Short mmCIF file of C-alpha atoms in Angstrom, two decimals:
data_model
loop_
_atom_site.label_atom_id
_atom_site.label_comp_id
_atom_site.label_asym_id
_atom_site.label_seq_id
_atom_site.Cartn_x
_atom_site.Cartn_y
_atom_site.Cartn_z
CA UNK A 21 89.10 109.97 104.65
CA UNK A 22 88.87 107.35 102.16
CA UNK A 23 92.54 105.53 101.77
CA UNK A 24 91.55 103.97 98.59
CA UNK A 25 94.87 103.84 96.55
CA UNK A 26 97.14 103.27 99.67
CA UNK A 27 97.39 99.32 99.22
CA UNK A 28 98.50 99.61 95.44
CA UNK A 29 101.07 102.41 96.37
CA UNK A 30 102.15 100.58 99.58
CA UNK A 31 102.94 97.59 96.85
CA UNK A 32 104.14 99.90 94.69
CA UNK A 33 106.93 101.41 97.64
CA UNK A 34 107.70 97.86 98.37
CA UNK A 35 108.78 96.54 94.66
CA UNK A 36 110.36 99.77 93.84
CA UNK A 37 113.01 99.23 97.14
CA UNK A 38 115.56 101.68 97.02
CA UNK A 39 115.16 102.70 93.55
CA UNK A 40 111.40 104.10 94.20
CA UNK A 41 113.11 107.81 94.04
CA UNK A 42 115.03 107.57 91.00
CA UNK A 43 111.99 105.38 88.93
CA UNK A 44 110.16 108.30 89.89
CA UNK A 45 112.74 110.81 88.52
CA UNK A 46 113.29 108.75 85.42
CA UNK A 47 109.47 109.06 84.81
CA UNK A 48 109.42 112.70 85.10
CA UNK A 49 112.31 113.20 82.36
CA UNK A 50 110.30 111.15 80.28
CA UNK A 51 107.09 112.94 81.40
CA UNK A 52 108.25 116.40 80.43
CA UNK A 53 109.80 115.38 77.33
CA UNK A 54 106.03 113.93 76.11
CA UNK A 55 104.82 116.86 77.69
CA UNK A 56 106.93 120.05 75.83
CA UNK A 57 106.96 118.00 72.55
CA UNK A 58 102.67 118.04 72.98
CA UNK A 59 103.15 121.55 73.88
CA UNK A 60 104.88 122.66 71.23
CA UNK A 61 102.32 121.22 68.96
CA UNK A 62 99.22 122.56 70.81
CA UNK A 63 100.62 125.97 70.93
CA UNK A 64 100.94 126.34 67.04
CA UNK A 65 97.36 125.09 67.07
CA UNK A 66 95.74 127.00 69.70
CA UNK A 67 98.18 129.88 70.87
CA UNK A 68 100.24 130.17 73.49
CA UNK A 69 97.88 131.67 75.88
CA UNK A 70 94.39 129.74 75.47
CA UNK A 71 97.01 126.77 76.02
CA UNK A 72 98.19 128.03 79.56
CA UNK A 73 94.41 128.73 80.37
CA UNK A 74 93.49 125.43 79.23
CA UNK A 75 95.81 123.76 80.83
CA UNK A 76 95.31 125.27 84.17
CA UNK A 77 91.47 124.34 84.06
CA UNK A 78 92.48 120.65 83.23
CA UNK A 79 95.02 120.53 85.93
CA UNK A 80 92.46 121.73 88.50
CA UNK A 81 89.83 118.99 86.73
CA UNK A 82 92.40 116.24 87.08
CA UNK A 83 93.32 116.97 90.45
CA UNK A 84 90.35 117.92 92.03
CA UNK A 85 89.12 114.41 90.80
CA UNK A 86 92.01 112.33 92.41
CA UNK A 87 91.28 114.15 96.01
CA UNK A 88 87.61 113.84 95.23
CA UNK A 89 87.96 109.44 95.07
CA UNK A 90 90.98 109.16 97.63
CA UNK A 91 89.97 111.87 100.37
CA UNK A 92 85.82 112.54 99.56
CA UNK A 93 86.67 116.40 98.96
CA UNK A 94 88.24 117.65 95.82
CA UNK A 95 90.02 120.60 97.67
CA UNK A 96 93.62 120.34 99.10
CA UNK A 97 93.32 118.90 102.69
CA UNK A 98 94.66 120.14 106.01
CA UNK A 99 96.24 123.43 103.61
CA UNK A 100 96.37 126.35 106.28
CA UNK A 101 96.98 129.65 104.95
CA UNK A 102 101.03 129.64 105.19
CA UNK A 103 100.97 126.30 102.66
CA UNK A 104 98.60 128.33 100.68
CA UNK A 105 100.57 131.51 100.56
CA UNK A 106 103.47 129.73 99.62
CA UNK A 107 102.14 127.85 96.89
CA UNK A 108 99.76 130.65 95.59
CA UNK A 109 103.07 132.80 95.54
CA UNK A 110 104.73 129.71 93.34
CA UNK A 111 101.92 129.59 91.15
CA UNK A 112 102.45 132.99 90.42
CA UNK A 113 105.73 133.19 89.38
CA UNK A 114 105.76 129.59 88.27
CA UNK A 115 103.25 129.30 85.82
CA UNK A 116 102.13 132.58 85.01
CA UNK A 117 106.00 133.99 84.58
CA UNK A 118 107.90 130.86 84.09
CA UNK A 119 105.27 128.77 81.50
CA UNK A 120 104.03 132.63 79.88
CA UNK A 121 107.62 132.56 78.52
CA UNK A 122 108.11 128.73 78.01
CA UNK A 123 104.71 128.53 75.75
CA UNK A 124 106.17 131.46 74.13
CA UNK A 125 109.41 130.41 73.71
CA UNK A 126 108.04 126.95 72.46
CA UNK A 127 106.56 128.69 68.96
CA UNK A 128 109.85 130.77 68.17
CA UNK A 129 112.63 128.06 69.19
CA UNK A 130 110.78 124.96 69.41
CA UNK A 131 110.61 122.68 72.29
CA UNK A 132 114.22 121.19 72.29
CA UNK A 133 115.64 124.68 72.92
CA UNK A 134 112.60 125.64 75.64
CA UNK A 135 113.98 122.51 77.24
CA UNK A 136 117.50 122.67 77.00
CA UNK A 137 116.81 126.82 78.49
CA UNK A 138 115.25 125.20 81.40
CA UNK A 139 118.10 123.75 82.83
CA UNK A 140 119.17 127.22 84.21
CA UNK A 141 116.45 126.68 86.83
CA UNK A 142 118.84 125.02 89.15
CA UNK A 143 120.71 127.68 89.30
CA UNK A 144 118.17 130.27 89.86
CA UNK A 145 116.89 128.04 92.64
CA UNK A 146 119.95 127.97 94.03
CA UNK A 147 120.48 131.89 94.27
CA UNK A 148 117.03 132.24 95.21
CA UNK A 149 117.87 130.01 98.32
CA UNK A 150 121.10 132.22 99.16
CA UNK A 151 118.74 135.43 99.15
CA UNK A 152 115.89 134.22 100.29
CA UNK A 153 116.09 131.06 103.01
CA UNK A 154 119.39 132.12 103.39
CA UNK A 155 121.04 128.77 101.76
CA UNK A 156 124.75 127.99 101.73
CA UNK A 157 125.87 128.21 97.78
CA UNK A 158 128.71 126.20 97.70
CA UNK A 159 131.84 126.53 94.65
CA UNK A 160 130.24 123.37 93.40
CA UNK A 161 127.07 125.00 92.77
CA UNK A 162 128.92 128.43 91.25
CA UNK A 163 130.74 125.77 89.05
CA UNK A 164 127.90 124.53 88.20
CA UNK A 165 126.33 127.34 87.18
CA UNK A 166 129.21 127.92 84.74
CA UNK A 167 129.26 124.83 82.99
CA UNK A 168 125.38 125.10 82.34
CA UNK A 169 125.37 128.26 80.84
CA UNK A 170 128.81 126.52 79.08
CA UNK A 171 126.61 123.94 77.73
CA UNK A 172 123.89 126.25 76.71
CA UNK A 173 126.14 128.88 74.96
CA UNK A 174 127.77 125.62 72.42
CA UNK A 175 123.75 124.88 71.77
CA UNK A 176 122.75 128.37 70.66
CA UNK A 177 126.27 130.25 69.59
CA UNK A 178 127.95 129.88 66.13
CA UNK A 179 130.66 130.81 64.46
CA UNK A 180 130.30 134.57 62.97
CA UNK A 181 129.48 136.16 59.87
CA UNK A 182 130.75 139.36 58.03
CA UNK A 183 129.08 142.27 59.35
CA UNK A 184 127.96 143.39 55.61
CA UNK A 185 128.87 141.54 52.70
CA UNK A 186 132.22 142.74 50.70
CA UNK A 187 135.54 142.36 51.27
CA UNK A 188 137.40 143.95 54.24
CA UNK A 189 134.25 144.33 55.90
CA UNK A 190 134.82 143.40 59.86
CA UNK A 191 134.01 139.48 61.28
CA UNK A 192 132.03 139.29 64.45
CA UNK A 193 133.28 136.46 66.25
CA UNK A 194 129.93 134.72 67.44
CA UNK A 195 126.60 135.10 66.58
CA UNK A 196 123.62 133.91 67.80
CA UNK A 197 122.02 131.06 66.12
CA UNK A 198 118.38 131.37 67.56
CA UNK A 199 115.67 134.75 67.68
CA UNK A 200 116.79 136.97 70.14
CA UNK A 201 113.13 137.49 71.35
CA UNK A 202 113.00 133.78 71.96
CA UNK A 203 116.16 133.18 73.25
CA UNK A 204 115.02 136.22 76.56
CA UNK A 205 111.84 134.12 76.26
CA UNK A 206 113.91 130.61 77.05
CA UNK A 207 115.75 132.38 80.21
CA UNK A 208 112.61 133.87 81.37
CA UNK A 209 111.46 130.23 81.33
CA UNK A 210 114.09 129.13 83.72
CA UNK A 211 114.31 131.81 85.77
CA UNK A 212 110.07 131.28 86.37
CA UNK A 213 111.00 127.76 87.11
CA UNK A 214 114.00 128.02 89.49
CA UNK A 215 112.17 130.67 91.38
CA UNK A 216 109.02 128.87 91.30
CA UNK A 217 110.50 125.54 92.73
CA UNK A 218 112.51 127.17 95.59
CA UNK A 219 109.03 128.53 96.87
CA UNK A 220 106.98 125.22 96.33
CA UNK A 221 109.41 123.68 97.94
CA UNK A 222 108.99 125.56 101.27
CA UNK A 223 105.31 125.37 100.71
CA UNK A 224 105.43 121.88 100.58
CA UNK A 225 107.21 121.52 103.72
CA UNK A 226 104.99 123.75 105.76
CA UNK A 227 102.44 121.80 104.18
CA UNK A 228 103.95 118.46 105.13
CA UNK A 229 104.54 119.67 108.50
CA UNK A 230 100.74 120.68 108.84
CA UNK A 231 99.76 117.24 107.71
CA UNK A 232 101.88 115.25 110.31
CA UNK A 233 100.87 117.04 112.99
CA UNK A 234 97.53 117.24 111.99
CA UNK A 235 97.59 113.20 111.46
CA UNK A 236 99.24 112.68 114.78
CA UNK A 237 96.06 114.22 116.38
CA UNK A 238 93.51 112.35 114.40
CA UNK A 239 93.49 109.30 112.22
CA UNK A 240 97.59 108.61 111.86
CA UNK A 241 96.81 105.58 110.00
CA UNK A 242 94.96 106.66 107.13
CA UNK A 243 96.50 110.01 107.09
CA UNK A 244 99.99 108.24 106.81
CA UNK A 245 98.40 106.10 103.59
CA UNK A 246 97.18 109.27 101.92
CA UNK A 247 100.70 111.20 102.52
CA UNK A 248 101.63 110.91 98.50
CA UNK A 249 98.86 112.79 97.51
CA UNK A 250 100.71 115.94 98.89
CA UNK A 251 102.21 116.87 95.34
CA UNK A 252 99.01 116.48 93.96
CA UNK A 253 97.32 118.59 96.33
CA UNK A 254 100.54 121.09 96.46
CA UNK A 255 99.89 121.37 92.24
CA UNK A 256 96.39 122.18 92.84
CA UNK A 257 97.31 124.79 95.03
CA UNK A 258 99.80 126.37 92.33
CA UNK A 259 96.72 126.56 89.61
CA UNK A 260 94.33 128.08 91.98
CA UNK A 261 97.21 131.26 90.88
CA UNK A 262 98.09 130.51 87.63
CA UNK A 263 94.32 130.00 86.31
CA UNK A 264 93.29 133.96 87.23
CA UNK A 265 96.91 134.67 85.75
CA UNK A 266 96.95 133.14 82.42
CA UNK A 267 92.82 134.54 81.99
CA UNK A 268 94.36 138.01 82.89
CA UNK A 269 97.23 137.95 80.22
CA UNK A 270 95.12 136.22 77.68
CA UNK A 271 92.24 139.07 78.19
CA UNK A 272 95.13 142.06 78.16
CA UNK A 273 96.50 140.11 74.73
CA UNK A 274 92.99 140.30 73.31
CA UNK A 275 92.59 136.56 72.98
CA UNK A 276 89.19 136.23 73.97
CA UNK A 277 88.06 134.74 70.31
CA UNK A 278 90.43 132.66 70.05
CA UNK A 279 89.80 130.72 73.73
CA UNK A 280 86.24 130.83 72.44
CA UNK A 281 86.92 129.17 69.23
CA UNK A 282 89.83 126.62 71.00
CA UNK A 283 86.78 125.35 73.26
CA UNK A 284 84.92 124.31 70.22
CA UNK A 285 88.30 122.20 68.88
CA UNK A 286 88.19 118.44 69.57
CA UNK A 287 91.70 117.86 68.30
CA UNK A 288 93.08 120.58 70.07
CA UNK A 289 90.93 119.55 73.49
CA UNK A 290 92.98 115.96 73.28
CA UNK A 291 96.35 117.52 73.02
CA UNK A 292 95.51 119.84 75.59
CA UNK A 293 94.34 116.65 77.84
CA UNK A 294 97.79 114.92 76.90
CA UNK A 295 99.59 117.54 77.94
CA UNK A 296 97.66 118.10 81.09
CA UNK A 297 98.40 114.47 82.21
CA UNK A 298 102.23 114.62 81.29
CA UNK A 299 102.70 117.99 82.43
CA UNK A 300 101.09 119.33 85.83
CA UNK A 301 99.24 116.19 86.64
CA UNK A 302 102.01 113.55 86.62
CA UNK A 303 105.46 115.30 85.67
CA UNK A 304 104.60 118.29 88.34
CA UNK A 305 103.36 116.02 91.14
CA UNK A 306 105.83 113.52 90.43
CA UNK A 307 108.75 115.61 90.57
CA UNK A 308 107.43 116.73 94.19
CA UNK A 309 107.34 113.09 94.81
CA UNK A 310 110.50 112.22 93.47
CA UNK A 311 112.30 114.10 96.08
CA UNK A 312 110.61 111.94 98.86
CA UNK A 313 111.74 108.82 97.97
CA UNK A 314 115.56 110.00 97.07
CA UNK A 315 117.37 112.93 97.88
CA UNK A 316 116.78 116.10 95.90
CA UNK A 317 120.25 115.85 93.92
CA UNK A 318 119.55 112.52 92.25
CA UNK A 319 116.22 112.94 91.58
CA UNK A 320 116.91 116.63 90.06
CA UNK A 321 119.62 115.12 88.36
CA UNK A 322 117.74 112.69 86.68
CA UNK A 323 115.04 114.91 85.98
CA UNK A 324 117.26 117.30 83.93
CA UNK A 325 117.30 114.60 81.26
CA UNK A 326 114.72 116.06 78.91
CA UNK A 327 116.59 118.25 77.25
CA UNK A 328 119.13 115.18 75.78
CA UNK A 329 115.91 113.16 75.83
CA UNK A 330 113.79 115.29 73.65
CA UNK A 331 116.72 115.55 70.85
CA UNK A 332 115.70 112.37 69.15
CA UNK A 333 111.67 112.82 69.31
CA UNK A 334 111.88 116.79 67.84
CA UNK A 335 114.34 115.50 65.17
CA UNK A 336 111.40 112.73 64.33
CA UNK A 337 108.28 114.33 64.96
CA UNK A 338 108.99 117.94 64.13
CA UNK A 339 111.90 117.10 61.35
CA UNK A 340 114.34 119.49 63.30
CA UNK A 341 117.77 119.36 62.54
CA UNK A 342 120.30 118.56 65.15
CA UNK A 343 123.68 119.07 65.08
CA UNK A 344 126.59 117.18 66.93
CA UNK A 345 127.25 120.78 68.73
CA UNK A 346 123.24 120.85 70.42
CA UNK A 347 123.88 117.45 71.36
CA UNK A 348 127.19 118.24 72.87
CA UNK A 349 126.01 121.22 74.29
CA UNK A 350 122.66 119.38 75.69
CA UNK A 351 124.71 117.10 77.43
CA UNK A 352 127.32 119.75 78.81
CA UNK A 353 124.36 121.26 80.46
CA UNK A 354 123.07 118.31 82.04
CA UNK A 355 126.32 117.87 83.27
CA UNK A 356 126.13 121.25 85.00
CA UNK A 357 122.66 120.40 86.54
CA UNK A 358 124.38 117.53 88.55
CA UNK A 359 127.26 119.26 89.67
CA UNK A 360 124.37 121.34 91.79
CA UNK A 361 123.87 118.24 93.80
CA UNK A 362 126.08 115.09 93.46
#
């Protein structure tokens, strides 16, 4: 193995100090709000699902080149088959489920909403870790499960409108102020995610496991420099599933033409690149990262910041209105993510 970036990242840990973890996690926020606001944009242009497929090939480009300089192999190193199960399995419901209904939800509710809808993937995480690893969920978490969804409900909920139009005619109370279609699309989104993390997250420790003892029996040096590629590697591992997934859908949608004509779009190439390098090659890794530098609940925490962060830019960019109540509700959500692990 070829420890090539360990002395800049060795620097790196040393000026960050204590606040490594949450630069990280700051980053990320910022990463995915770049990210879904290039998303958004590509996804009007090229369609949701050349985008995912796309994407995936990128990711596996841009990652397979980072192991290729800093290891001499562009595959995933010292992966046995329980890290890849685990991971495949995450890619799977990840990427194909979780980003099949973000993309989606991206063209009928825009990016702000996608964004603000992914901060119910905390919460799915956390059941998923009660039924599945068997994880204590405490009345913080349950509380803050019911502020999110609080939050969420003052983003998309308005006051009501007469059924019909004439007097007498009955009130409903709330309506909805978003498509309904998108709005399933949005918690399909988060649910993808929070399910998605809670199994990359045991993938990633098998896989860290594997890697220590595997170091401890060979080069514990260099392996111990190359550690912080594990996210990278881990995100590789999550494409090898989503790539076959997202060519599957696209082929069942009868998009075949339109991946054809996409490949032949320079514009639409550098968007996709962008959001390739904000999305699963930094924010994806990163976030793994992020978690090994702090503990989980202030770099998830931190993380959750994109959907206050991405107000501003969609209001700019896209000339989206927002209202007092999405920013209220944005930040009541937030608020909910952190009561999951402060």
């Amino acid at each position: 193995m070829n420890p090539l970036f360990a002395p800049s990242f060795s620097l790196f840990s040393a000026v960050g100090g204590t606040y490594l973890g949450q630069s990280i996690a700051l980053a990320v926020a910022v990463s995915w709000t770049v990210c879904a606001l290039l998303s958004e944009t590509v996804s009007r242009r090229l369609g949701a699902h050349v985008v995912n497929v796309l994407r995936m090939v990128l990711s596996l480009l841009f990652i397979g080149a980072l192991l290729w300089v800093c290891t001499g192999s562009p595959l995933p190193p010292r992966a046995d088959a329980t890290t890849w199960g685990w991971l495949l399995a995450s890619g799977l419901v990840g990427y194909v489920f979780g980003d099949y209904c973000l993309f989606n939800a991206y063209l009928l509710i825009g990016s702000r909403f996608g964004q603000l809808f992914m901060t119910i993937a905390p919460a799915v995480s956390a059941v998923a870790g009660w039924i599945l690893l068997g994880e204590r969920l405490s009345p913080q978490a349950l509380a803050g499960m019911a502020v999110t969804m609080t939050g969420i409900a003052v983003s998309i909920l308005g006051r009501g409108v007469p059924d019909e139009e004439g007097e007498g005619r009955r009130r409903r109370k709330v309506r909805l102020n978003l498509p309904t279609r998108g709005v399933l699309l949005g918690i399909g989104a988060g649910v993808g995610q929070g399910l998605g993390l809670t199994l990359s997250a045991v993938g990633l420790h098998h896989y860290a496991a594997g890697w220590a003892h595997g170091a401890a029996a060979t080069a514990p040096t260099a392996a111990e420099h190359l550690r912080w590629l594990l996210p990278f590697a881990a995100t590789q591992m999550r494409a090898v599933a989503g790539l076959p997934g997202f060519l599957l859908l696209l082929f069942l949608a009868g998009k075949g033409g339109a991946l054809r004509r996409a490949c032949t779009d320079g514009r639409g190439w550098l968007l996709m690149a962008a959001t390739v390098v904000f999305g699963p090659f930094v924010g994806v890794s990163l976030s793994l990262m992020a978690t090994q530098y702090t503990s989980t609940g202030v770099a998830m925490t931190i993380m959750s910041l994109s959907p206050v962060l991405i107000l501003w830019p969609a209001h700019v960019l896209f000339g989206q209105r927002v209202t007092r109540r999405e920013v209220v509700g944005a930040l009541i959500s937030v608020a909910g993510v952190a009561l999951f692990f402060v």
